[in-house]
mmCIF file of C-alpha atoms in Angstrom:
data_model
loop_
_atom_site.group_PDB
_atom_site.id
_atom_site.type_symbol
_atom_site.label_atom_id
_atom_site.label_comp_id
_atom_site.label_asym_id
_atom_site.label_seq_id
_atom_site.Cartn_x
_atom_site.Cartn_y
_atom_site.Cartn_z
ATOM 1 C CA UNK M 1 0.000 0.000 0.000
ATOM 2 C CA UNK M 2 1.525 3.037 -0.920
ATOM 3 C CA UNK M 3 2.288 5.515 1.890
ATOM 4 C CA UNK M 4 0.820 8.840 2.284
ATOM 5 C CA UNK M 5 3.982 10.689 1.145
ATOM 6 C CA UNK M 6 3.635 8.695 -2.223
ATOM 7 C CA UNK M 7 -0.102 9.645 -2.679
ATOM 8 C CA UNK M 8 0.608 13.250 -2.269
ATOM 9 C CA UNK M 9 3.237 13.118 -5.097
ATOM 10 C CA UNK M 10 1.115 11.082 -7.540
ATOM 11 C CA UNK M 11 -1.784 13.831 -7.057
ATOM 12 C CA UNK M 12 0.742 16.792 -7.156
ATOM 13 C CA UNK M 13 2.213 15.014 -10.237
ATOM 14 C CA UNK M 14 -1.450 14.644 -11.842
ATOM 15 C CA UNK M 15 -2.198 17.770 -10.946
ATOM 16 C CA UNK M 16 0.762 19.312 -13.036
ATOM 17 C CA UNK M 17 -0.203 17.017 -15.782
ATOM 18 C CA UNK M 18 -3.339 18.111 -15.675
ATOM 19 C CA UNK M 19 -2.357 22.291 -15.529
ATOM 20 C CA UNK M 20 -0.345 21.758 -18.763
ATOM 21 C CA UNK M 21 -2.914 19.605 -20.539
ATOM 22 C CA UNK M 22 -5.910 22.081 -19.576
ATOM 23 C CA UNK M 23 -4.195 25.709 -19.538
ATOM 24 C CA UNK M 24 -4.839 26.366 -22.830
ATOM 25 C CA UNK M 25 -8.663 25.548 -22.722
ATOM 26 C CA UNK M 26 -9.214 27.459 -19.145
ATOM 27 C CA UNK M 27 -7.052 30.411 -21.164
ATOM 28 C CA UNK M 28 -9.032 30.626 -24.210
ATOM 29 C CA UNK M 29 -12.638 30.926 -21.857
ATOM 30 C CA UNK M 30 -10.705 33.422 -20.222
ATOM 31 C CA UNK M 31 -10.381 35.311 -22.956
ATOM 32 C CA UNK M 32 -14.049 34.662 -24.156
ATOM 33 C CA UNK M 33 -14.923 36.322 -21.194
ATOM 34 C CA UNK M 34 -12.875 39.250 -21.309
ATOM 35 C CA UNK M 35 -14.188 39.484 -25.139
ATOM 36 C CA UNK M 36 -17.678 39.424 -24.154
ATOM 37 C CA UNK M 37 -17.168 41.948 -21.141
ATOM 38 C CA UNK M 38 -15.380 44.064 -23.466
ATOM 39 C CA UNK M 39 -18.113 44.165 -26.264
ATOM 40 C CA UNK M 40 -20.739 45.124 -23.417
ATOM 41 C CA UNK M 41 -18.980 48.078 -22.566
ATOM 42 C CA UNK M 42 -18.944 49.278 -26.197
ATOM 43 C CA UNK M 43 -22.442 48.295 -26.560
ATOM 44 C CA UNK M 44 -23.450 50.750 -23.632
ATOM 45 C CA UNK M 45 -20.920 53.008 -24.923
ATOM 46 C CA UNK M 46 -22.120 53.553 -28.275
ATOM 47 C CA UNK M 47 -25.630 53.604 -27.191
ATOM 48 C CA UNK M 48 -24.585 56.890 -24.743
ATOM 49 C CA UNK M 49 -23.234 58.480 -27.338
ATOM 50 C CA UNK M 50 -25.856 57.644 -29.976
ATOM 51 C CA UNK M 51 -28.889 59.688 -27.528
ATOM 52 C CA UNK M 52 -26.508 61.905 -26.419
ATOM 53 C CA UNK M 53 -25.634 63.376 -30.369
ATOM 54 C CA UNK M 54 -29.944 62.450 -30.920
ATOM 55 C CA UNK M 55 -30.755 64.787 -28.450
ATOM 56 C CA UNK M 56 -28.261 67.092 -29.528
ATOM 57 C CA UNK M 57 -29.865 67.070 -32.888
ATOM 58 C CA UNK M 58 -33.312 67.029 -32.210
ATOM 59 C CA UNK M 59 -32.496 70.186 -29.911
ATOM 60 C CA UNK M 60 -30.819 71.831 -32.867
ATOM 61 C CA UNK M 61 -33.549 71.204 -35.090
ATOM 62 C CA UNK M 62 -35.972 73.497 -33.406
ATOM 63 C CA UNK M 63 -34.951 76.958 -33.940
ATOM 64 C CA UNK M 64 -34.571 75.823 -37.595
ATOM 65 C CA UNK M 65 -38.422 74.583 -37.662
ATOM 66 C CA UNK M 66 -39.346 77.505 -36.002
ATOM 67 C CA UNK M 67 -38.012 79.433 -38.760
ATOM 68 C CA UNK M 68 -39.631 77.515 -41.695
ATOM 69 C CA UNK M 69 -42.768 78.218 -40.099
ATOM 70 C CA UNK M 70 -42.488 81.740 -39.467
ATOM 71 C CA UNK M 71 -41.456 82.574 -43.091
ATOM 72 C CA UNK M 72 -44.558 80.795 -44.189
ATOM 73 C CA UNK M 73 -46.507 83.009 -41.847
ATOM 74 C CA UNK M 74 -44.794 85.888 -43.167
ATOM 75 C CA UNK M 75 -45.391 84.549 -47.180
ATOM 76 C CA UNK M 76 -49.060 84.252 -45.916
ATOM 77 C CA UNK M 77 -49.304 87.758 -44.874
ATOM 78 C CA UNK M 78 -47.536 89.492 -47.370
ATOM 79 C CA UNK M 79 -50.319 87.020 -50.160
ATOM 80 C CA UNK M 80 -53.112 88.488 -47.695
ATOM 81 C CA UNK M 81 -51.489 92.663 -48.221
ATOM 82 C CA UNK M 82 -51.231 91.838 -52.298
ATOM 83 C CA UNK M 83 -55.292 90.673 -52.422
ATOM 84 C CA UNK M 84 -56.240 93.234 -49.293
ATOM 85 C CA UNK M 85 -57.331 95.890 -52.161
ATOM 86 C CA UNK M 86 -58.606 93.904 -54.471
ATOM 87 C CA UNK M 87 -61.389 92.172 -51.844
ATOM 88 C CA UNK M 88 -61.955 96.020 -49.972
ATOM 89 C CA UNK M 89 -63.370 96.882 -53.634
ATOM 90 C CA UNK M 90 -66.201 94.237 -53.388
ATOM 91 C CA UNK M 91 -69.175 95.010 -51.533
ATOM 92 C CA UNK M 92 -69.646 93.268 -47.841
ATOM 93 C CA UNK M 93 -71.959 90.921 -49.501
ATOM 94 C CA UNK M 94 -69.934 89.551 -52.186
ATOM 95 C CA UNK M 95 -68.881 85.641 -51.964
ATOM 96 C CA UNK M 96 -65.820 85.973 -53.314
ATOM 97 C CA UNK M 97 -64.944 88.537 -50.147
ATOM 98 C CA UNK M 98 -66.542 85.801 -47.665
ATOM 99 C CA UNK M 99 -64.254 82.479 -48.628
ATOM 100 C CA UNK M 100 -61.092 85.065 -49.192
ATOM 101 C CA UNK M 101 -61.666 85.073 -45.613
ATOM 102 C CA UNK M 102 -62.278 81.734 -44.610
ATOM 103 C CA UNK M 103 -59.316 80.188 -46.832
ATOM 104 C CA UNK M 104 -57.066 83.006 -45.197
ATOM 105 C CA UNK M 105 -58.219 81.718 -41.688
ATOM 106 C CA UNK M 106 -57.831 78.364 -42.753
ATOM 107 C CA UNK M 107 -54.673 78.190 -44.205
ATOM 108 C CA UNK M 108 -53.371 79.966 -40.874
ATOM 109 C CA UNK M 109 -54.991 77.476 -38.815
ATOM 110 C CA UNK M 110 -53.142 74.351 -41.124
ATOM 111 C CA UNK M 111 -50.039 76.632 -40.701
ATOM 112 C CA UNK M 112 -50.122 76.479 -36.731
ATOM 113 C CA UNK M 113 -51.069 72.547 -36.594
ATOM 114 C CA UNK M 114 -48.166 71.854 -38.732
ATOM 115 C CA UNK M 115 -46.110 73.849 -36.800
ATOM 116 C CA UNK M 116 -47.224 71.955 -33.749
ATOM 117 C CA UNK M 117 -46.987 68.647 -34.952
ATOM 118 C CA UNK M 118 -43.150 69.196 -36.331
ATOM 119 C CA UNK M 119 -42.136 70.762 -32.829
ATOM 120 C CA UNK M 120 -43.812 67.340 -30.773
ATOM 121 C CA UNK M 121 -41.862 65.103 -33.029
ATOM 122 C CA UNK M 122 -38.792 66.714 -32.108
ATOM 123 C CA UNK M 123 -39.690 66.836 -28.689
ATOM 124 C CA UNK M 124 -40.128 63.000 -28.917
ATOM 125 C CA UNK M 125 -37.314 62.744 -30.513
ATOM 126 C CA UNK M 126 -35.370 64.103 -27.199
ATOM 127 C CA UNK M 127 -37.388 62.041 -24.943
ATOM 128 C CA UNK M 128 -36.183 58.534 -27.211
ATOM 129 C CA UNK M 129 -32.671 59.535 -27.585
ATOM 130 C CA UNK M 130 -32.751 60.255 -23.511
ATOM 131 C CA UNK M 131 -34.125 57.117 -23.098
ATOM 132 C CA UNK M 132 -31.625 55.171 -25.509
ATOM 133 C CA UNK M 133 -28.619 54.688 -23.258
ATOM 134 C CA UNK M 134 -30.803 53.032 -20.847
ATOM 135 C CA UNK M 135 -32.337 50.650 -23.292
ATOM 136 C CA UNK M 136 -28.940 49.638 -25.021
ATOM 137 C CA UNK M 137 -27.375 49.211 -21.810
ATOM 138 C CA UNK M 138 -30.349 46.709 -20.797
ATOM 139 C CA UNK M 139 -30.052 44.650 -24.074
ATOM 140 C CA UNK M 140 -26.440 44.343 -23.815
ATOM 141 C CA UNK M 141 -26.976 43.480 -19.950
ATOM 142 C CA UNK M 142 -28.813 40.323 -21.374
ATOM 143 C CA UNK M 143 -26.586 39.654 -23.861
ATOM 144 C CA UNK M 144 -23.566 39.562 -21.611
ATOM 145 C CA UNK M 145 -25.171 37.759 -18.900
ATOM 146 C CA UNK M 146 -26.555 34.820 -21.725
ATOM 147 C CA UNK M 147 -22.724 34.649 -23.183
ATOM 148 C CA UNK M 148 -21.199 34.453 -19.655
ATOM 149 C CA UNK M 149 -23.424 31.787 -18.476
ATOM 150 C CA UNK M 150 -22.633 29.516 -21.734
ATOM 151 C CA UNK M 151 -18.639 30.586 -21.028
ATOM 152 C CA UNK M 152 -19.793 29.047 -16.837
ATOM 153 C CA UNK M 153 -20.843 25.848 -18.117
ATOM 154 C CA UNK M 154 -18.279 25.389 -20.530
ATOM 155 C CA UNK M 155 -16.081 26.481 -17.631
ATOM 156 C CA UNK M 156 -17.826 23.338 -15.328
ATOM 157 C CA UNK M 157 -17.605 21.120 -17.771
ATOM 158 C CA UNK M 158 -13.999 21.691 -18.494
ATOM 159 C CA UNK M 159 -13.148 21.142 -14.617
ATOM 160 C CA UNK M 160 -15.052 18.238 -14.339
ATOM 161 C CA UNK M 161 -12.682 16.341 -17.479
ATOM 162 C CA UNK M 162 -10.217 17.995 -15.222
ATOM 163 C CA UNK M 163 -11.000 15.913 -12.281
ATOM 164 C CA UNK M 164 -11.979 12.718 -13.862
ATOM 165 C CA UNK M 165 -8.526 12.959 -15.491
ATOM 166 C CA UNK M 166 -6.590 13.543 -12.614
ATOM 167 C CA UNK M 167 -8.572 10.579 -10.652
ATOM 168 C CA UNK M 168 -7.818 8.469 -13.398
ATOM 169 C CA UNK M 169 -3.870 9.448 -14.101
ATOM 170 C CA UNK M 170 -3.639 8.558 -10.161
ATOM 171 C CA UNK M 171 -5.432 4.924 -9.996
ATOM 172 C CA UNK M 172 -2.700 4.553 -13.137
ATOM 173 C CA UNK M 173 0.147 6.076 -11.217
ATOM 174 C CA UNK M 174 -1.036 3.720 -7.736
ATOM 175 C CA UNK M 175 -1.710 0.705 -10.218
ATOM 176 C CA UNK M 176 1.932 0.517 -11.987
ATOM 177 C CA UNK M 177 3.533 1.351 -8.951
ATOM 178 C CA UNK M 178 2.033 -1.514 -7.161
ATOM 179 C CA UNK M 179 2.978 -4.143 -10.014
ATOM 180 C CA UNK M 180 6.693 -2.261 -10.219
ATOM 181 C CA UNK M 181 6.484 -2.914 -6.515
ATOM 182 C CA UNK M 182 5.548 -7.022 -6.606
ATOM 183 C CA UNK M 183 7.939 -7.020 -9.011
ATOM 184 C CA UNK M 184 10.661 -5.402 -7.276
ATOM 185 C CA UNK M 185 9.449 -7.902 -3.780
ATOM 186 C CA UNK M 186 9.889 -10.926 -6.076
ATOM 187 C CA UNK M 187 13.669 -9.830 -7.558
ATOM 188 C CA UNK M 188 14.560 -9.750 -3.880
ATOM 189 C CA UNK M 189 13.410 -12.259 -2.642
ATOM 190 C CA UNK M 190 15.158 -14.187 -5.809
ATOM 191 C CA UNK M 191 18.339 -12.270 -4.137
ATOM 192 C CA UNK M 192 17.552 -13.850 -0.832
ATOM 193 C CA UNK M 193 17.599 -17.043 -1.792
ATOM 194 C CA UNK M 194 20.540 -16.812 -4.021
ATOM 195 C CA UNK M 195 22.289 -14.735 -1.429
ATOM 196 C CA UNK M 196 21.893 -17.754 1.331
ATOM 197 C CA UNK M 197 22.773 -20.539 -1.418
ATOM 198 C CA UNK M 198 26.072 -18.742 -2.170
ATOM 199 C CA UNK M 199 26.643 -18.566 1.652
ATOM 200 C CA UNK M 200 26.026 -21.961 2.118
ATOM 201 C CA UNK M 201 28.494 -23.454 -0.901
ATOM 202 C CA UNK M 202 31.204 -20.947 -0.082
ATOM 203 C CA UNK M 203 33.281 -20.023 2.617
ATOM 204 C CA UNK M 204 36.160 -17.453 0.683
ATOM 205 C CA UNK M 205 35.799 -14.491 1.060
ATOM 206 C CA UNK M 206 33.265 -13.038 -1.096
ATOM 207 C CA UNK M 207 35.510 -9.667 -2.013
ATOM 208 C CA UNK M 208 38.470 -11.984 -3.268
ATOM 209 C CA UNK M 209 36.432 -14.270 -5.028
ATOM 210 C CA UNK M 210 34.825 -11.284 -6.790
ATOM 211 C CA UNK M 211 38.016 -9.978 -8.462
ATOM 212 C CA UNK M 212 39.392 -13.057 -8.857
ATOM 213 C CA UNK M 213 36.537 -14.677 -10.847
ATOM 214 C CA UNK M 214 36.124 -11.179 -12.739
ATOM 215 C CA UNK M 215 40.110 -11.906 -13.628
ATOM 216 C CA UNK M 216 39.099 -14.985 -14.442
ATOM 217 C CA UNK M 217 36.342 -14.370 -17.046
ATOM 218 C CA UNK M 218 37.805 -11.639 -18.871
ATOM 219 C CA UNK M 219 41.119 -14.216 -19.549
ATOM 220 C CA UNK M 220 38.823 -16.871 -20.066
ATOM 221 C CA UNK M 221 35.798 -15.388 -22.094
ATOM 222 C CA UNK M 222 33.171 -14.626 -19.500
ATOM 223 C CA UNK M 223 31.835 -17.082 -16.893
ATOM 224 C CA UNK M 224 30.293 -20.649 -17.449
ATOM 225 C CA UNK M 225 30.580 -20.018 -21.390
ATOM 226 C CA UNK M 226 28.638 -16.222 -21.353
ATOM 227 C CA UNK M 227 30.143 -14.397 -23.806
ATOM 228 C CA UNK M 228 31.028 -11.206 -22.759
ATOM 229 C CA UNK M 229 29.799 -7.643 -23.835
ATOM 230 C CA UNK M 230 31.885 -5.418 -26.268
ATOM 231 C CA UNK M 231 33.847 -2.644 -24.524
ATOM 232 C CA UNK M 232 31.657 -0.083 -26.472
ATOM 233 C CA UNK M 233 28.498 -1.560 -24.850
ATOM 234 C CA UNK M 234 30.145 -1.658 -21.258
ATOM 235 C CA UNK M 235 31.146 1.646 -21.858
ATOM 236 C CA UNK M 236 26.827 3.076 -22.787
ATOM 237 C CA UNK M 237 25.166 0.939 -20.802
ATOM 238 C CA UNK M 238 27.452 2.214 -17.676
ATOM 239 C CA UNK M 239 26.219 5.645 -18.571
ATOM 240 C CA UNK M 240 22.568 4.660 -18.877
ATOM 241 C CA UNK M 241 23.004 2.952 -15.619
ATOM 242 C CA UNK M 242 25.165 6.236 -13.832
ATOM 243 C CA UNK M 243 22.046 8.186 -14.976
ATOM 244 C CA UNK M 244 19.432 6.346 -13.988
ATOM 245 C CA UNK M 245 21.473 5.944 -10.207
ATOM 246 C CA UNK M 246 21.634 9.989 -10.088
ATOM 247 C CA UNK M 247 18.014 10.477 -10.982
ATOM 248 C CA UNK M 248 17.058 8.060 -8.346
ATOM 249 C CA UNK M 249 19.412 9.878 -5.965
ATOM 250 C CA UNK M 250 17.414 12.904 -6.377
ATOM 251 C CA UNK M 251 14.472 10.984 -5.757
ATOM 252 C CA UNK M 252 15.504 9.846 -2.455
ATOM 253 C CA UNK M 253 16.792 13.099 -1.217
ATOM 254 C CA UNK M 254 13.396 14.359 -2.240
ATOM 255 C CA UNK M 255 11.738 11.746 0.204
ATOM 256 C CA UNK M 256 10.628 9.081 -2.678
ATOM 257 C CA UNK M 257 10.291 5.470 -1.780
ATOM 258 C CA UNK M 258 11.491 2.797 -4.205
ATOM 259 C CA UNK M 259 8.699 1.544 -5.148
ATOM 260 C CA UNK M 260 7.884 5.038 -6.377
ATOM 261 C CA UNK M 261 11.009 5.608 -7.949
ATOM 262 C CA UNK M 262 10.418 2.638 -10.010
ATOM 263 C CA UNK M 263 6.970 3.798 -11.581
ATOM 264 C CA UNK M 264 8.717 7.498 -12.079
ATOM 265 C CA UNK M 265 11.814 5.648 -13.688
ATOM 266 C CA UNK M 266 10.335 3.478 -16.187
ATOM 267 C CA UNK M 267 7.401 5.761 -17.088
ATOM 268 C CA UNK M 268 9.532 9.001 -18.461
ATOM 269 C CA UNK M 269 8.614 12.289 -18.844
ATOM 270 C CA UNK M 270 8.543 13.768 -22.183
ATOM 271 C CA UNK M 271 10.097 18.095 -22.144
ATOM 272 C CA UNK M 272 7.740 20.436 -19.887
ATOM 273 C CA UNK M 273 7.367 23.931 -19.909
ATOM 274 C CA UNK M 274 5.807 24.909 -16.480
ATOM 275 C CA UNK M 275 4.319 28.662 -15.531
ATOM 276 C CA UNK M 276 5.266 30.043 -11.938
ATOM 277 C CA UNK M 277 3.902 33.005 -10.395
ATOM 278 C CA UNK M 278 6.645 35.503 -8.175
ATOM 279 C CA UNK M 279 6.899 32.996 -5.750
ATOM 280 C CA UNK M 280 8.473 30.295 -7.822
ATOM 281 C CA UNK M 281 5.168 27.893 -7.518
ATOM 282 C CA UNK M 282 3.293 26.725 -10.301
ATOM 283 C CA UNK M 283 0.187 28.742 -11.561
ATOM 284 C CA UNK M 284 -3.202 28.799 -10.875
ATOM 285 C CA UNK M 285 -6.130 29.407 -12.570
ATOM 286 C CA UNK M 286 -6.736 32.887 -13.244
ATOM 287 C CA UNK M 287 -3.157 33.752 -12.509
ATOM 288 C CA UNK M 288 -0.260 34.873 -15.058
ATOM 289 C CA UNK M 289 2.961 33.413 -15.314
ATOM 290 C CA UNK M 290 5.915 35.618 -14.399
ATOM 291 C CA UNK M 291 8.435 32.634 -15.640
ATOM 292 C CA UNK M 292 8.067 29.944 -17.102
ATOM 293 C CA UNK M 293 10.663 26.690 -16.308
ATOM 294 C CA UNK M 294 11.481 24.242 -19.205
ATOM 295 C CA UNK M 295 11.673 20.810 -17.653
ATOM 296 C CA UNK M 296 14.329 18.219 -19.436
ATOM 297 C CA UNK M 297 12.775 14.859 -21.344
ATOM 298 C CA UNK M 298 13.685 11.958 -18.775
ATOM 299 C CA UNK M 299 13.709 8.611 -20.810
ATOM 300 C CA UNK M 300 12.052 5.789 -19.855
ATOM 301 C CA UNK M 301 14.034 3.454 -18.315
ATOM 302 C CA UNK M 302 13.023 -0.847 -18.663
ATOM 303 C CA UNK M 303 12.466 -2.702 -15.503
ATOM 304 C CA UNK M 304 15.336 -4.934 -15.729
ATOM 305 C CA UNK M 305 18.617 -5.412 -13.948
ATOM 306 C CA UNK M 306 20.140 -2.255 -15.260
ATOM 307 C CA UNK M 307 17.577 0.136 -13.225
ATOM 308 C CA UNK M 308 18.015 -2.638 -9.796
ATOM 309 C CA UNK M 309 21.527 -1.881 -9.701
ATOM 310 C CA UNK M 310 21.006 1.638 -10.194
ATOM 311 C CA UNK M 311 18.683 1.685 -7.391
ATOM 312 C CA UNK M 312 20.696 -0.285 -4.992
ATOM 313 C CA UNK M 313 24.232 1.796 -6.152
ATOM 314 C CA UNK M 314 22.140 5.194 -5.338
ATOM 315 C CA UNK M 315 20.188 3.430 -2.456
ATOM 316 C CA UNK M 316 22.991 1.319 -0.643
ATOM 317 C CA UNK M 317 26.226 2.950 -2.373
ATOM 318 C CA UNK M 318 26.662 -0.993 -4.044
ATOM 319 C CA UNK M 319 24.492 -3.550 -6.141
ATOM 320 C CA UNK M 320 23.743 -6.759 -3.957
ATOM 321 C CA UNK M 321 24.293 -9.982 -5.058
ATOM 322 C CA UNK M 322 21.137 -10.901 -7.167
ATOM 323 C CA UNK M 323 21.827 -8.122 -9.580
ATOM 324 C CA UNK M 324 25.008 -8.606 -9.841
ATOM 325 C CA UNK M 325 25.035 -12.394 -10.760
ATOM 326 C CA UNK M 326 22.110 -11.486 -13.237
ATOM 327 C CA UNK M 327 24.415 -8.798 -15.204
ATOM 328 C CA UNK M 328 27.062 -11.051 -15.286
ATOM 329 C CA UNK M 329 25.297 -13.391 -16.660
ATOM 330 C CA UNK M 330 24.605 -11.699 -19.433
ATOM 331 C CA UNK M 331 28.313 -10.410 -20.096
ATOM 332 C CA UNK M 332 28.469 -7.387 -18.004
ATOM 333 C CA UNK M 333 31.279 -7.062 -15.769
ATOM 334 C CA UNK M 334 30.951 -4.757 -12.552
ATOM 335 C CA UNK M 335 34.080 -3.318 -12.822
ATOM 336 C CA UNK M 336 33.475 -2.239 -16.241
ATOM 337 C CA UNK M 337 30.265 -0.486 -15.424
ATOM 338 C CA UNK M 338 31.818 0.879 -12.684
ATOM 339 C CA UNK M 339 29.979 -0.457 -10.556
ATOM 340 C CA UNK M 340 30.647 -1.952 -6.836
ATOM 341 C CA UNK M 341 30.045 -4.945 -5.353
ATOM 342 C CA UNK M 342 28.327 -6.230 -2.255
ATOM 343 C CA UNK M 343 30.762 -5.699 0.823
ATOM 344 C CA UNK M 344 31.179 -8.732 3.432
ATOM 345 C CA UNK M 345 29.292 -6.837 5.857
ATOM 346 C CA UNK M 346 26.505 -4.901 4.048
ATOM 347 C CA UNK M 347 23.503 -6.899 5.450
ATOM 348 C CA UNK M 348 24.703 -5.606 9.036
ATOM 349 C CA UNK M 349 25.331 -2.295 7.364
ATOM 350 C CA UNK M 350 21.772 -2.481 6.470
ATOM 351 C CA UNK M 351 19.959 -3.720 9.528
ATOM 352 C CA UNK M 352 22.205 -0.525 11.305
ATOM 353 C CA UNK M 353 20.668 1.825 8.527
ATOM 354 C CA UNK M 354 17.438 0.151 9.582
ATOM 355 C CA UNK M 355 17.496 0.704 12.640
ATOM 356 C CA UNK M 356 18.845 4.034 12.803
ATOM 357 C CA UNK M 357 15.702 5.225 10.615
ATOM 358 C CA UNK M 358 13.379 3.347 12.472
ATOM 359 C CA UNK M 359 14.844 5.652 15.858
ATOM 360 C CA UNK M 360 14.896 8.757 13.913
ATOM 361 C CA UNK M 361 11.290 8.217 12.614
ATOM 362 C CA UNK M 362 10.269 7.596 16.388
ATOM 363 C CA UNK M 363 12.241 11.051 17.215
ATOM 364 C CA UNK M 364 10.247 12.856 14.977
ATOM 365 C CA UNK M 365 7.058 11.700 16.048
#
């Protein structure tokens, strides 16, 4: 069962996972947002400006109206002084005299109800170009309000794939650690057993033996007929094992348990670039990224010997017995790694190292 420690990691590593694989979505809503926010303001913008130059005009328009009228007025009267002689001539009882006054009184009366009618319209005018800004800002009110609750359940949606996705990257995390762990139980217990065999059909000493047998196979062709690897190949897979050892150092400094080393190790990491706000800790969701850190490709490593005695050489500072009769076996030679061997005394180095973490642990607590 993996220990709380190891939990927090997987969901911190999810979590990061998760940030780079869903920033870009959560970033483009955020802008949605800020586009829709920004088109309400022009909306109530240009609709303040739009009554605001209305009214302006209709205002404008009055004296001018007032004007049109009152030269027709004074067109009228001047018509009424060119016929004024003309219908004093006729006598009182003349028709002609009788509808030159009725038409004159009617067209005057037309005159003023025109007059009256133009100056309401541009009095309504005002009163709908007053009223304009308050309308526009309404509509866009609704507008803004029906975009950001589309942008909200996008948003929910979004953050629920995030979740399911980080539940599920940690039950695959917990699920390949555990069978990287079985499998790491069953190598040693394989080293056990052919740890106690070895003590029981020998009684050299083991560091002797070592060299000399090593001697002995590079004379004689490698041991019980294995045919050694090139120099070349001793040469790489030394590196890949030296890199694999200091990555698991790091781990361990870091607090990681082997078991969780193994499911980092032979999963990889492809390049990262992670954003950190000013106090060097990845972002958050709404925040902006004052750096941003470009994390190296680790490669995956294969669960075989190579990555056991890399764990035991950055684990134990040497590669027990198991591992080391497995790599010889198929050509590699220790010293050609460069590599070391099992001392006499490591297990009782070990039970000491044991013990001495099982009192500081108690300490602590």
């Amino acid at each position: 069962m993996a220990s709380p420690q190891e939990q927090q990691q997987w969901i911190s590593q999810a979590g990061l996972n998760a940030l780079l694989r869903y920033a870009p979505q959560k970033a483009g809503l955020a802008e949605l947002q800020k586009a829709a926010q920004d088109r309400f303001r022009e909306s109530v913008q240009a609709g303040q400006s739009e009554g605001v130059l209305a009214q302006q005009a209709a205002r404008q328009a009055v004296p001018a109206t007032q004007a049109i009228f009152s030269s027709a007025r004074q067109s009228g009267e001047r018509g009424r002084d060119l016929v004024a002689p003309i219908l004093s001539a006729l006598s009182a009882n003349s028709p002609f005299k009788a509808a030159a006054a009725n038409e004159s009184a009617a067209g005057a009366e037309r005159l003023g109800q025109s007059e009256s009618h133009a100056l309401s319209d541009l009095q309504q005018r005002q009163v709908a170009a007053a009223e304009l800004p308050a309308y526009t800002q309404s509509a866009a009110n609704a507008t803004l309000l029906k975009e950001l609750q589309k942008l909200a359940s996008k948003g929910s949606l979004l953050e629920a794939s995030e979740g399911a996705d980080k539940s599920a990257e940690v039950g695959k995390m917990r699920t390949e650690a555990n069978r990287l762990a079985q499998q790491e139980r069953s190598s040693e217990r394989t080293a056990a057993t052919s740890t106690a065999n070895n003590q029981r059909s020998t009684s050299t000493s083991r560091t002797n033996s070592q060299e000399t047998n090593a001697t002995r196979r590079e004379a004689a062709g490698g041991k019980g007929g294995v045919k050694p690897i090139s120099a070349t190949e001793q040469v790489k897979t030394g590196a890949y094992i030296a890199a694999a050892r200091d990555l698991a150092k790091a781990g361990l400094e870091a607090g990681e348990g082997r078991g969780e080393l193994v499911a980092r190790l032979t999963k990889g990491r492809s390049a990262q670039s992670i954003g950190v706000n000013a106090a060097g800790q990845p972002i958050k969701e709404g925040e902006k990224a004052v750096q941003h850190h470009k994390l190296p490709a680790i490669p995956a490593y294969a669960p075989d010997a190579r990555l056991s005695a890399a764990l035991d050489e950055a684990e134990y500072g040497y590669v027990r017995p198991h591992f080391q009769h497995v790599l010889e076996q198929q050509g590699y030679s220790l010293k050609q790694l460069g590599l070391t061997p099992e001392p006499p005394n490591a297990q009782q180095l070990r039970q000491q190292q044991s013990e001495a973490q099982g009192i500081g642990k108690r300490r602590n607590g």
